[in-house]
mmCIF file of C-alpha atoms and ligand atoms in Angstrom:
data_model
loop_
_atom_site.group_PDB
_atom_site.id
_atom_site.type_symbol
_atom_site.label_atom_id
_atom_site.label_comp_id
_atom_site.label_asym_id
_atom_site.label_seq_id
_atom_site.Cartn_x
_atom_site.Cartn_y
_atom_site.Cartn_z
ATOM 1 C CA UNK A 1279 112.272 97.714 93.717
ATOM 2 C CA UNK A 1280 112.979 100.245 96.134
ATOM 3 C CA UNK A 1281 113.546 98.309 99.326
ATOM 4 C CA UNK A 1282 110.497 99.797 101.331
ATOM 5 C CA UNK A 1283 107.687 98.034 103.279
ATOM 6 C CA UNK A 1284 103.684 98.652 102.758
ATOM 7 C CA UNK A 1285 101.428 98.002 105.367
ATOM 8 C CA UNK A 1286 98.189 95.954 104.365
ATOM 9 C CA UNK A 1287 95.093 96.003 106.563
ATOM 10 C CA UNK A 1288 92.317 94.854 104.623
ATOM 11 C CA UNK A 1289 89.735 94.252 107.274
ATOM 12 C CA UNK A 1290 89.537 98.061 106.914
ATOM 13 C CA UNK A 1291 87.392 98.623 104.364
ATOM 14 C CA UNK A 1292 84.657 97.451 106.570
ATOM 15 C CA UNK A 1293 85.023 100.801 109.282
ATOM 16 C CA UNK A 1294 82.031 103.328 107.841
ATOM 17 C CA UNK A 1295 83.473 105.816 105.861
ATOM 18 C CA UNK A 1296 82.064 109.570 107.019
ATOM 19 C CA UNK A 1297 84.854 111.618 105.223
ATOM 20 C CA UNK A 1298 85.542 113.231 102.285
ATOM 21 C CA UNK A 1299 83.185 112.297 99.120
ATOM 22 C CA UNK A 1300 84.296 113.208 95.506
ATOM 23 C CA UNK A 1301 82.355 114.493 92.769
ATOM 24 C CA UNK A 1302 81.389 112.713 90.047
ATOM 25 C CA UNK A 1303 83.305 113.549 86.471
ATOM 26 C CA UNK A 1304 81.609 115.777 84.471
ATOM 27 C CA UNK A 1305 80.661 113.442 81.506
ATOM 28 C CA UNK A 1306 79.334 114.206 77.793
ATOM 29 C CA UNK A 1307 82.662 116.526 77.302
ATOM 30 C CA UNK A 1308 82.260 118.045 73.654
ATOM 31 C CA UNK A 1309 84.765 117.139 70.876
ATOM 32 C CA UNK A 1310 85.936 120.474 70.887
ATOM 33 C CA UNK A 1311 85.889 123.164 73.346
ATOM 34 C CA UNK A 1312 86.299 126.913 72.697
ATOM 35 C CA UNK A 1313 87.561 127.497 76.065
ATOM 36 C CA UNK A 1314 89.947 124.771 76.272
ATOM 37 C CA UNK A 1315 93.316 125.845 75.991
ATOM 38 C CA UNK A 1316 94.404 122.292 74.788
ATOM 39 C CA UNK A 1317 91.677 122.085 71.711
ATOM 40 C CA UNK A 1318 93.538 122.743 68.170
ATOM 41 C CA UNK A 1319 93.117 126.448 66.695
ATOM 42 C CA UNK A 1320 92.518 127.814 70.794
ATOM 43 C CA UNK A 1321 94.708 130.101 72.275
ATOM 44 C CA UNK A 1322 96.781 129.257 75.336
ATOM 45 C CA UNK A 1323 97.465 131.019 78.186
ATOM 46 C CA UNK A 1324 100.614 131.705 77.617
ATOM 47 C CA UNK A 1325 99.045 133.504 74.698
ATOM 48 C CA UNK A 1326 100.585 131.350 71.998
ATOM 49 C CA UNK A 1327 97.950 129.442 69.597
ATOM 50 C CA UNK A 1328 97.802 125.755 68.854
ATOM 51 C CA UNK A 1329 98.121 124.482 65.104
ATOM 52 C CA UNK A 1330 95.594 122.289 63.859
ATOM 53 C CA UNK A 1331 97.162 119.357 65.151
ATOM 54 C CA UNK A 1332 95.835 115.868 64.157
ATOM 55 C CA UNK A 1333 97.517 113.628 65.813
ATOM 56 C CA UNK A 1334 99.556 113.577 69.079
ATOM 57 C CA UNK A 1335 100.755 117.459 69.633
ATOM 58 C CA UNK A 1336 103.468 118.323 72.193
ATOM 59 C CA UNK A 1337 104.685 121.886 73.345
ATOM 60 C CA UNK A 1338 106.662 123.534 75.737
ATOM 61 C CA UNK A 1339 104.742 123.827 79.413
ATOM 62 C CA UNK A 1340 103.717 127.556 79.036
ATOM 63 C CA UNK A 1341 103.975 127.439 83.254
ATOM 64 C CA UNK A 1342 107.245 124.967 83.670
ATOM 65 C CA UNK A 1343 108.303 124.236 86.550
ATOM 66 C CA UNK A 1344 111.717 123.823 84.951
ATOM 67 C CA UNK A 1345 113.484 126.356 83.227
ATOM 68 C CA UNK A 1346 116.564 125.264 80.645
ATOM 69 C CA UNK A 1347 118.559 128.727 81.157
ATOM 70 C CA UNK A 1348 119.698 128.748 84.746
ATOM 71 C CA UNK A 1349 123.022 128.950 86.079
ATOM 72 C CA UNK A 1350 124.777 126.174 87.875
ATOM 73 C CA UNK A 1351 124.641 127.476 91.567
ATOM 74 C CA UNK A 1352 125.829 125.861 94.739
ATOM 75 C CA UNK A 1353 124.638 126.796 97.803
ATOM 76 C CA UNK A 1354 125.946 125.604 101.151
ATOM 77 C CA UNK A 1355 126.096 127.101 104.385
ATOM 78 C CA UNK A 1356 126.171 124.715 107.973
ATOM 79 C CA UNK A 1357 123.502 122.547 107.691
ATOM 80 C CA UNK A 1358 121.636 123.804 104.620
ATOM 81 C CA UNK A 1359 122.741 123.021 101.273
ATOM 82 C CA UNK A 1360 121.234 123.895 97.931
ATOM 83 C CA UNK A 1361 121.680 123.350 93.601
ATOM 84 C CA UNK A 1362 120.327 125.131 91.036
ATOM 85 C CA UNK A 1363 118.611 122.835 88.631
ATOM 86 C CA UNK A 1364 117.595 122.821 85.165
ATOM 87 C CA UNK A 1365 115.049 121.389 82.582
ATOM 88 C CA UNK A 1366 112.724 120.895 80.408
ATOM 89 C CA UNK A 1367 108.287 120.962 80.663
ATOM 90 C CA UNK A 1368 106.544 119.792 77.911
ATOM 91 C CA UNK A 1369 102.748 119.113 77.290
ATOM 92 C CA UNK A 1370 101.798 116.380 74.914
ATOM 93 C CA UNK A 1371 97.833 116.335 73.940
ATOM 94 C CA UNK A 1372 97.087 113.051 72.776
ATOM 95 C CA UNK A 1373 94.616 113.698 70.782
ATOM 96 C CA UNK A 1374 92.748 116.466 69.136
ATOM 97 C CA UNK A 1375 89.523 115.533 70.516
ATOM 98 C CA UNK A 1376 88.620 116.899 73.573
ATOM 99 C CA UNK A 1377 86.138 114.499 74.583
ATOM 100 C CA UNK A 1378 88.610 110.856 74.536
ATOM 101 C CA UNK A 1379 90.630 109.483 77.388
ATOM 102 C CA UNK A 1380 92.887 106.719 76.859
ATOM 103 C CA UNK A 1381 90.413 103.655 77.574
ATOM 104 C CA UNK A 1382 88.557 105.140 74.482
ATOM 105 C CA UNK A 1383 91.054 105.975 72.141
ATOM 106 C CA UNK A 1384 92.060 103.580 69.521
ATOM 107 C CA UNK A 1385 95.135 101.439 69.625
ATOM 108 C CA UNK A 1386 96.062 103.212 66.531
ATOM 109 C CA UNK A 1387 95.625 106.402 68.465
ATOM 110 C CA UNK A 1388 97.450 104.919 71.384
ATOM 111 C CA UNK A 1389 100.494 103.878 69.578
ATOM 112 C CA UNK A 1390 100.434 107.370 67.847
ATOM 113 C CA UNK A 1391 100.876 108.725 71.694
ATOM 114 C CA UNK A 1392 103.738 105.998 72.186
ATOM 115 C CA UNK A 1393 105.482 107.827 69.156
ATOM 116 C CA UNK A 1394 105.490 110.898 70.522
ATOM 117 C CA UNK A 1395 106.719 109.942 74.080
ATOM 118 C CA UNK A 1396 109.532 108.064 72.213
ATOM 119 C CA UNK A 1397 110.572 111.055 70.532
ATOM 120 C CA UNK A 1398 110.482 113.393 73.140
ATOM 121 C CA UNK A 1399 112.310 110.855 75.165
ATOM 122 C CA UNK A 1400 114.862 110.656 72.235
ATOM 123 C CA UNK A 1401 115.521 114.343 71.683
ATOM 124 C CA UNK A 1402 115.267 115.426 75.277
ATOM 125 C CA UNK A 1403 117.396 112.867 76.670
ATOM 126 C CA UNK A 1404 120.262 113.673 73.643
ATOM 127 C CA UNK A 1405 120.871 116.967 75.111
ATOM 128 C CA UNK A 1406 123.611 117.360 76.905
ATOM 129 C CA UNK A 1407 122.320 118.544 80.459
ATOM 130 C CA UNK A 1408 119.522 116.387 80.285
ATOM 131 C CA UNK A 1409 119.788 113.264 82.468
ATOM 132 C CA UNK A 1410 116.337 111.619 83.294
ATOM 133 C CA UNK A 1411 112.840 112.053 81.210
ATOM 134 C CA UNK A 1412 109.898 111.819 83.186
ATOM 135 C CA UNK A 1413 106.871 110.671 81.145
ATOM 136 C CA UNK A 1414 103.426 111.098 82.995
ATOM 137 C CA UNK A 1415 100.112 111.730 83.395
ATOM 138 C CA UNK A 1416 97.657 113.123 85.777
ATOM 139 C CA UNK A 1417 93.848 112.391 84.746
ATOM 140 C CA UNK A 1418 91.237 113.402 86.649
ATOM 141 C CA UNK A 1419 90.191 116.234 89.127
ATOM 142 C CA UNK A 1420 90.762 114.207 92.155
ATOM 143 C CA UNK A 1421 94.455 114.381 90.863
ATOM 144 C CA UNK A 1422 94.771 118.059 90.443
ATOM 145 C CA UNK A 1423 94.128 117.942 86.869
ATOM 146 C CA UNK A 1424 91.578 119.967 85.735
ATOM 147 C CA UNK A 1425 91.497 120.132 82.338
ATOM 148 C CA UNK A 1426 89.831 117.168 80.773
ATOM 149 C CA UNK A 1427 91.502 117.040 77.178
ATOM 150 C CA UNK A 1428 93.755 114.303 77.138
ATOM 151 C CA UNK A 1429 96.987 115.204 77.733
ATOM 152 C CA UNK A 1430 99.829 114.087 79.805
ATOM 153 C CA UNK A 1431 103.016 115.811 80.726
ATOM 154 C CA UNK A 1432 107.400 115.574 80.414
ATOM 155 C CA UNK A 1433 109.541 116.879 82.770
ATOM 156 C CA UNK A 1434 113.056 116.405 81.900
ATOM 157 C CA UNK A 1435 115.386 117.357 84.456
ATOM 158 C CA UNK A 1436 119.922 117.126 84.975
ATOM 159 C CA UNK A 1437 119.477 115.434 88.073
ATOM 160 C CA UNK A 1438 118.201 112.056 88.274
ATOM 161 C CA UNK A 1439 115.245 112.033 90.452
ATOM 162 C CA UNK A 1440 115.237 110.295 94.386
ATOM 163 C CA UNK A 1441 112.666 107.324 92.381
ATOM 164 C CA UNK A 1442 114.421 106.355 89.634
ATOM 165 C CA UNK A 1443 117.745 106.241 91.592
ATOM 166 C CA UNK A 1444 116.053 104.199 94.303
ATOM 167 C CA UNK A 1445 115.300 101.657 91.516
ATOM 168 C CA UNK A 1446 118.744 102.102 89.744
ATOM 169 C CA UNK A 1447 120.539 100.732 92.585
ATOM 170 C CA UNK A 1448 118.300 98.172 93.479
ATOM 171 C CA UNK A 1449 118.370 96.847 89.948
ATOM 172 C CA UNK A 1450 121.687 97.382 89.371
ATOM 173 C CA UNK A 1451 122.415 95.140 92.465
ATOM 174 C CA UNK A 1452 120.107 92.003 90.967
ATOM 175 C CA UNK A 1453 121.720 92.199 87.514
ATOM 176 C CA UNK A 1454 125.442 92.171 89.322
ATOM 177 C CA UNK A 1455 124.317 89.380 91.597
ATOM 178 C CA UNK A 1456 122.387 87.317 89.258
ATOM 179 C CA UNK A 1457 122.991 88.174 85.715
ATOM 180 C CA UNK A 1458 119.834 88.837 85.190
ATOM 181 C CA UNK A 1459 116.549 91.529 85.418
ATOM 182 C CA UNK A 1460 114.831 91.951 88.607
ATOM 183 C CA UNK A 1461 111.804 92.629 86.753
ATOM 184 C CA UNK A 1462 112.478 89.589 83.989
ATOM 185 C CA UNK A 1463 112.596 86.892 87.105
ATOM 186 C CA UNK A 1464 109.459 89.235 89.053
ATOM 187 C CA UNK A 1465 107.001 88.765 85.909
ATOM 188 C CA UNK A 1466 108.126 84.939 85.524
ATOM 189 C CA UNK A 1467 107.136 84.343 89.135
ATOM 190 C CA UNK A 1468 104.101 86.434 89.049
ATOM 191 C CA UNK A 1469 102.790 84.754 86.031
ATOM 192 C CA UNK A 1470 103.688 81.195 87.552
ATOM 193 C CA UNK A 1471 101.473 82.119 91.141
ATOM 194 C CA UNK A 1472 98.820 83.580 88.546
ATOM 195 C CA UNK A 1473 98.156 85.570 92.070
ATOM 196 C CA UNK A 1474 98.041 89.058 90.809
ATOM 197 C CA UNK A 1475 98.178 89.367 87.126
ATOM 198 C CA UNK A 1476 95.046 91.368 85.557
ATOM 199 C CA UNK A 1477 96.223 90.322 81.946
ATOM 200 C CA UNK A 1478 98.737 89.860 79.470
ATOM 201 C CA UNK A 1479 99.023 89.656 75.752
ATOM 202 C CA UNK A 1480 102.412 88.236 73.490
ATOM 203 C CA UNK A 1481 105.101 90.938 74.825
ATOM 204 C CA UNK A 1482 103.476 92.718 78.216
ATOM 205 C CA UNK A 1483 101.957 91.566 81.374
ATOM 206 C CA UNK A 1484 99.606 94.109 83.714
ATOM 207 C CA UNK A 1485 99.349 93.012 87.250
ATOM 208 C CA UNK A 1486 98.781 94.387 90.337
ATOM 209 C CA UNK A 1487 102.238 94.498 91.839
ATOM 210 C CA UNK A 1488 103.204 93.086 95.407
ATOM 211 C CA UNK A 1489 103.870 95.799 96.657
ATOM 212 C CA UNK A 1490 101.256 97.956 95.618
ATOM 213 C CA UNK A 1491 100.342 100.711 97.677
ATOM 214 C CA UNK A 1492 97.282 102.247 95.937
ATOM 215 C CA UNK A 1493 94.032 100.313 95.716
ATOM 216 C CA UNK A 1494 94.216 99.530 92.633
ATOM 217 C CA UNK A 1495 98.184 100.176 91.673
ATOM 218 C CA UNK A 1496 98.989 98.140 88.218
ATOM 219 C CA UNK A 1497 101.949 98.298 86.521
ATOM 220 C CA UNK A 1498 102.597 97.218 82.953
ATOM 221 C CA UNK A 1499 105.679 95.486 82.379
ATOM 222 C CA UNK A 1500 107.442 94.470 78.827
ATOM 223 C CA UNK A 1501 108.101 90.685 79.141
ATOM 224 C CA UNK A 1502 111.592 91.187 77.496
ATOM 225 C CA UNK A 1503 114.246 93.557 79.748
ATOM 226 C CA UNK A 1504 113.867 96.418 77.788
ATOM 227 C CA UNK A 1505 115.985 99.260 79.415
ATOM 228 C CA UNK A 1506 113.671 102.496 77.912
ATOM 229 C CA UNK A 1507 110.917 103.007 75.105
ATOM 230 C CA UNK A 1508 112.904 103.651 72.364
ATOM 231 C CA UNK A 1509 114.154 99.337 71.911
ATOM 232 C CA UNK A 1510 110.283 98.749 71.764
ATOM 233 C CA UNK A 1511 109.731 96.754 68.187
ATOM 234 C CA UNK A 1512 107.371 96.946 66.060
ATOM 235 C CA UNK A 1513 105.333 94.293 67.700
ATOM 236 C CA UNK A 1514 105.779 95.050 70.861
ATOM 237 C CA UNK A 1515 105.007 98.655 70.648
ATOM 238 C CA UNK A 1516 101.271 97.639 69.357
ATOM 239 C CA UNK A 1517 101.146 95.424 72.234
ATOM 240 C CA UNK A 1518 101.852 98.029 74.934
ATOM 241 C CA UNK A 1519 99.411 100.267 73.012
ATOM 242 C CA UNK A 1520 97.104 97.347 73.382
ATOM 243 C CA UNK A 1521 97.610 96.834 76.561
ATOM 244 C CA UNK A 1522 97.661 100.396 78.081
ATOM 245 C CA UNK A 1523 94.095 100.467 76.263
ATOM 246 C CA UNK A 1524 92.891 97.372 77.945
ATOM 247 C CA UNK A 1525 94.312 98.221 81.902
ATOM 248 C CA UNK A 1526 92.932 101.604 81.761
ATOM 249 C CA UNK A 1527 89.172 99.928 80.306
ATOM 250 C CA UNK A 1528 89.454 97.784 82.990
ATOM 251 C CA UNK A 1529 90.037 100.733 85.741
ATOM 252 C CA UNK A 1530 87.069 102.741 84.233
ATOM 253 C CA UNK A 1531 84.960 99.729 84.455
ATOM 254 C CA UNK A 1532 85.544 99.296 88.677
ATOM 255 C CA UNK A 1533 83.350 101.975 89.303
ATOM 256 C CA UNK A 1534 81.902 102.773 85.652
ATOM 257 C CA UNK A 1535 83.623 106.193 86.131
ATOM 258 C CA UNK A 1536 86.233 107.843 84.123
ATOM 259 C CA UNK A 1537 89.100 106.490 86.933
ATOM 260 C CA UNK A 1538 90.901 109.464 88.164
ATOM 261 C CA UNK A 1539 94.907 108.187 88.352
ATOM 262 C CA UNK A 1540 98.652 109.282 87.917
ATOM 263 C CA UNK A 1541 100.450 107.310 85.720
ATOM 264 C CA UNK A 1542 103.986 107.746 84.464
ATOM 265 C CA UNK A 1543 106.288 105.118 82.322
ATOM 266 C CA UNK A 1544 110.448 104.381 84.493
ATOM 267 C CA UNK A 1545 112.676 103.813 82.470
ATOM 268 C CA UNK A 1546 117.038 104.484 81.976
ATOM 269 C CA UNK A 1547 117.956 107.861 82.812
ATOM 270 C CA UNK A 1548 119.837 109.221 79.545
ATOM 271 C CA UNK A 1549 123.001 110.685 81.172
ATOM 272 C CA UNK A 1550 124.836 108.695 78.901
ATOM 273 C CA UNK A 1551 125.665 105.632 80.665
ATOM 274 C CA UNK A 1552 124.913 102.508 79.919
ATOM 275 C CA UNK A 1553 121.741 100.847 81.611
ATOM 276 C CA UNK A 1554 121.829 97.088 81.051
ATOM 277 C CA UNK A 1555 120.238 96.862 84.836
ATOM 278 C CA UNK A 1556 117.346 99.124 83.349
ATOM 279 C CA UNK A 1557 113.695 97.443 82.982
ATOM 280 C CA UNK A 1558 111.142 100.157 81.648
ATOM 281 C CA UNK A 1559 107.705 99.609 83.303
ATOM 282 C CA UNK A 1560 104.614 101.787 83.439
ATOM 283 C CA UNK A 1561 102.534 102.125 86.441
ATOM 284 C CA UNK A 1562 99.214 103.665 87.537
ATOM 285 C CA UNK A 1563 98.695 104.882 90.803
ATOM 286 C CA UNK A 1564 95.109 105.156 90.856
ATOM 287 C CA UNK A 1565 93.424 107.043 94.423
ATOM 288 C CA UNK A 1566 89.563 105.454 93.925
ATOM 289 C CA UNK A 1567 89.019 102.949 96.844
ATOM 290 C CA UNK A 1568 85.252 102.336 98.089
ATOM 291 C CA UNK A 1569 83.368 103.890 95.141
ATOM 292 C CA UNK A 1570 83.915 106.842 91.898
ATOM 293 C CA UNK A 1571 83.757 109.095 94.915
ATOM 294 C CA UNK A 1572 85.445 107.653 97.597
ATOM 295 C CA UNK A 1573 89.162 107.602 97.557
ATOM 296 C CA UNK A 1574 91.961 106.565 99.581
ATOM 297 C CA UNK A 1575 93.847 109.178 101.359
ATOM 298 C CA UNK A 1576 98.150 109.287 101.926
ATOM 299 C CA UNK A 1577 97.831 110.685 105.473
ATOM 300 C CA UNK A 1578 98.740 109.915 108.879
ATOM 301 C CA UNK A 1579 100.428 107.321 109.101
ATOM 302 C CA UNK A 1580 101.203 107.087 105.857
ATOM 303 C CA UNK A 1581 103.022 110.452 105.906
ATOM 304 C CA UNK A 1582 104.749 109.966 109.425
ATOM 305 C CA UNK A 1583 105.775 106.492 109.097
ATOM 306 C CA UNK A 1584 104.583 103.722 105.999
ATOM 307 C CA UNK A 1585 102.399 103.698 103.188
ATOM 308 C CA UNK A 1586 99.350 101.545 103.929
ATOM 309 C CA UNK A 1587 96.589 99.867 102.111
ATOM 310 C CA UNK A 1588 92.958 98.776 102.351
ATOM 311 C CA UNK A 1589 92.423 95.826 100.258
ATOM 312 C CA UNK A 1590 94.832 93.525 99.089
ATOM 313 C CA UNK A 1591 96.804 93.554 96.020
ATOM 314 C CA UNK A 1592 95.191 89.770 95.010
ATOM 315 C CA UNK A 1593 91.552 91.234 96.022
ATOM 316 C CA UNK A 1594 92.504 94.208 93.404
ATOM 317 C CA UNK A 1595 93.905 91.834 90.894
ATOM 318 C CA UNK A 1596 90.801 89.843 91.179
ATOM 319 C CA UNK A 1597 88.286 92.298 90.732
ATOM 320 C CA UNK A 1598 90.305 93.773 87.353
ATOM 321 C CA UNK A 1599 90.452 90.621 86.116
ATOM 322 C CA UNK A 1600 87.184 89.629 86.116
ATOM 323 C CA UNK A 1601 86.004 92.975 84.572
ATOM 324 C CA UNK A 1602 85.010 92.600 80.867
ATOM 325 C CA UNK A 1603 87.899 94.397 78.262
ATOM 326 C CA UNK A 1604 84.979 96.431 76.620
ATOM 327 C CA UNK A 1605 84.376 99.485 77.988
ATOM 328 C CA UNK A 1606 82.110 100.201 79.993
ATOM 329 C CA UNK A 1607 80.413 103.027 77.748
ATOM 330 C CA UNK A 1608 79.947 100.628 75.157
ATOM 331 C CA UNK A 1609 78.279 97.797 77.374
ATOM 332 C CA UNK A 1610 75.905 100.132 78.692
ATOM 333 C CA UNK A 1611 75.608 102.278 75.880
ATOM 334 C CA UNK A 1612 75.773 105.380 77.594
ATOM 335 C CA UNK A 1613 77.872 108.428 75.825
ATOM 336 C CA UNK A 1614 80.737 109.300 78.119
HETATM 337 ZN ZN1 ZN B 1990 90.327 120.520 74.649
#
């Protein structure tokens, strides 16, 4: 979708690993913590105070990295060239309680947190200098997140982003040449080799994709071509819900760890155009390679010439399919 190449070199797994070893997760988090600055009632550092939210809550980053009043600047000047840019931070906590994660929140719960990216995505992507909404999440210390309530993060932004518009074009293209969805025709071949799918339920597939670059990369994708959240049905917004609950048990269950990741949902930019070429899809880009404290590094050569992986996406596939859809805090009946 984006027209680059990965390197895969599985037979390196087997060199000994002497580097850098993660801690563990702290586990047993409390339902509610007085020092959290995400917990309902607690006072953030920004110094306002959350409500007593119930159900998914969602305010303005109190440290945004973009700011909505800034003037329209160019700046160029021989080779260097520069543009202000504007936007939008929000926070959304998915839920009051300080101690879930998605894997252990209800679907209910889940599809509550759907409802609240589809209206943010609604509202932020109506106003006017608002182009692209960036749904994601960072969970886990490993990923520079250190606060363990769950919560996940928009930035909405003018300018489309250098991802999504590397995808735009490349989808664009397949729908002019074919008619059709890139992703519709990917999923239909995907679930034909039965290669790298993890699972699937009536309206979504998760599979380890192709191209994957992380260990154990999955993206969930809507059977249907459905351009953004907001055309989700009924029915097929309980499904994702379903399914984002069932990848991310599966994830946890690899290393029976709380599975550190980045995960963010691509969908149509909302500059106003119309995005027929546009198939939403949500992926995880998950760093945890040899163990819950060994994890794959982007350096070297990945940052001077390719990405590069370890293990193959079919030996990742493999191993998340065979894990059991309970979790693993239930099997072993250990509190998280
Ligand atoms: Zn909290």
């Amino acid at each position: 979708m984006t027209g680059e190449w990965v390197l895969v070199s599985p037979h390196r797994t087997k060199r000994p690993w002497q580097g850098k070893v993660e801690k563990l997760p702290e586990t047993g988090q409390p339902k509610y913590d007085p020092s959290c600055y995400l917990c309902p009632t607690n006072k953030r550092m920004g110094g306002d105070k959350n409500p007593d939210y119930t159900k998914p809550f969602s305010f303005v980053n109190d440290f945004s990295a973009l700011l909505s009043d800034v003037k329209k600047e160019h700046y160029k000047e021989g080779l260097l060239y520069a543009e202000s840019e504007s936007g939008i931070c929000k926070v959304i906590c998915f839920s009051p309680n300080h101690s879930l994660t998605l894997p252990v929140m209800s679907e209910i719960e889940i599809t509550d947190v759907i409802s609240i990216w589809q209206k943010e995505y609604k509202e932020l992507g109506a106003l006017g200098d608002i182009n692209h909404v960036q749904i994601f999440e960072n969970k886990g210390d490993v990923m520079g997140c250190s606060n363990p309530h769950p919560h996940g993060q928009i930035w909405a932004q003018r300018i489309i982003p250098q991802e999504t518009e590397k995808k735009s074009v490349r989808m664009k293209d397949y729908r002019d040449r074919y008619g059709r969805s890139i992703l519709e025709d990917y999923v239909a071949q995907e679930l034909k080799l039965d290669e790298r799918i993890i699972l699937e339920n009536e309206h979504f597939v998760a599979l380890v994709p192709y191209w994957a670059v992380w260990p154990y990369e999955t993206m969930i994708v809507p059977k249907r071509c459905i351009s953004n959240i907001m055309e989700l049905s009924v029915e097929e917004k309980q499904a994702f819900a379903q399914v984002i609950k069932t990848t991310t048990i599966r994830l946890d269950n690899i290393f029976e760890t709380s599975f550190p990741y980045s995960a963010g949902i691509h969908q149509a930019p909302t500059d106003g155009q119309e995005h027929s070429e546009w198939h939403f899809h949500m992926s995880f880009y998950p760093p945890l390679l040899r163990s819950a404290t060994v994890r794959k590094f982007m350096v070297g050569y990945e940052m001077f010439a390719d990405p590069q992986r370890d293990i193959t996406a079919e030996q990742a596939a493999n191993t998340l399919k065979g894990l059991s859809s309970e979790h693993y805090s239930k099997l072993n009946n250990t509190s998280l």
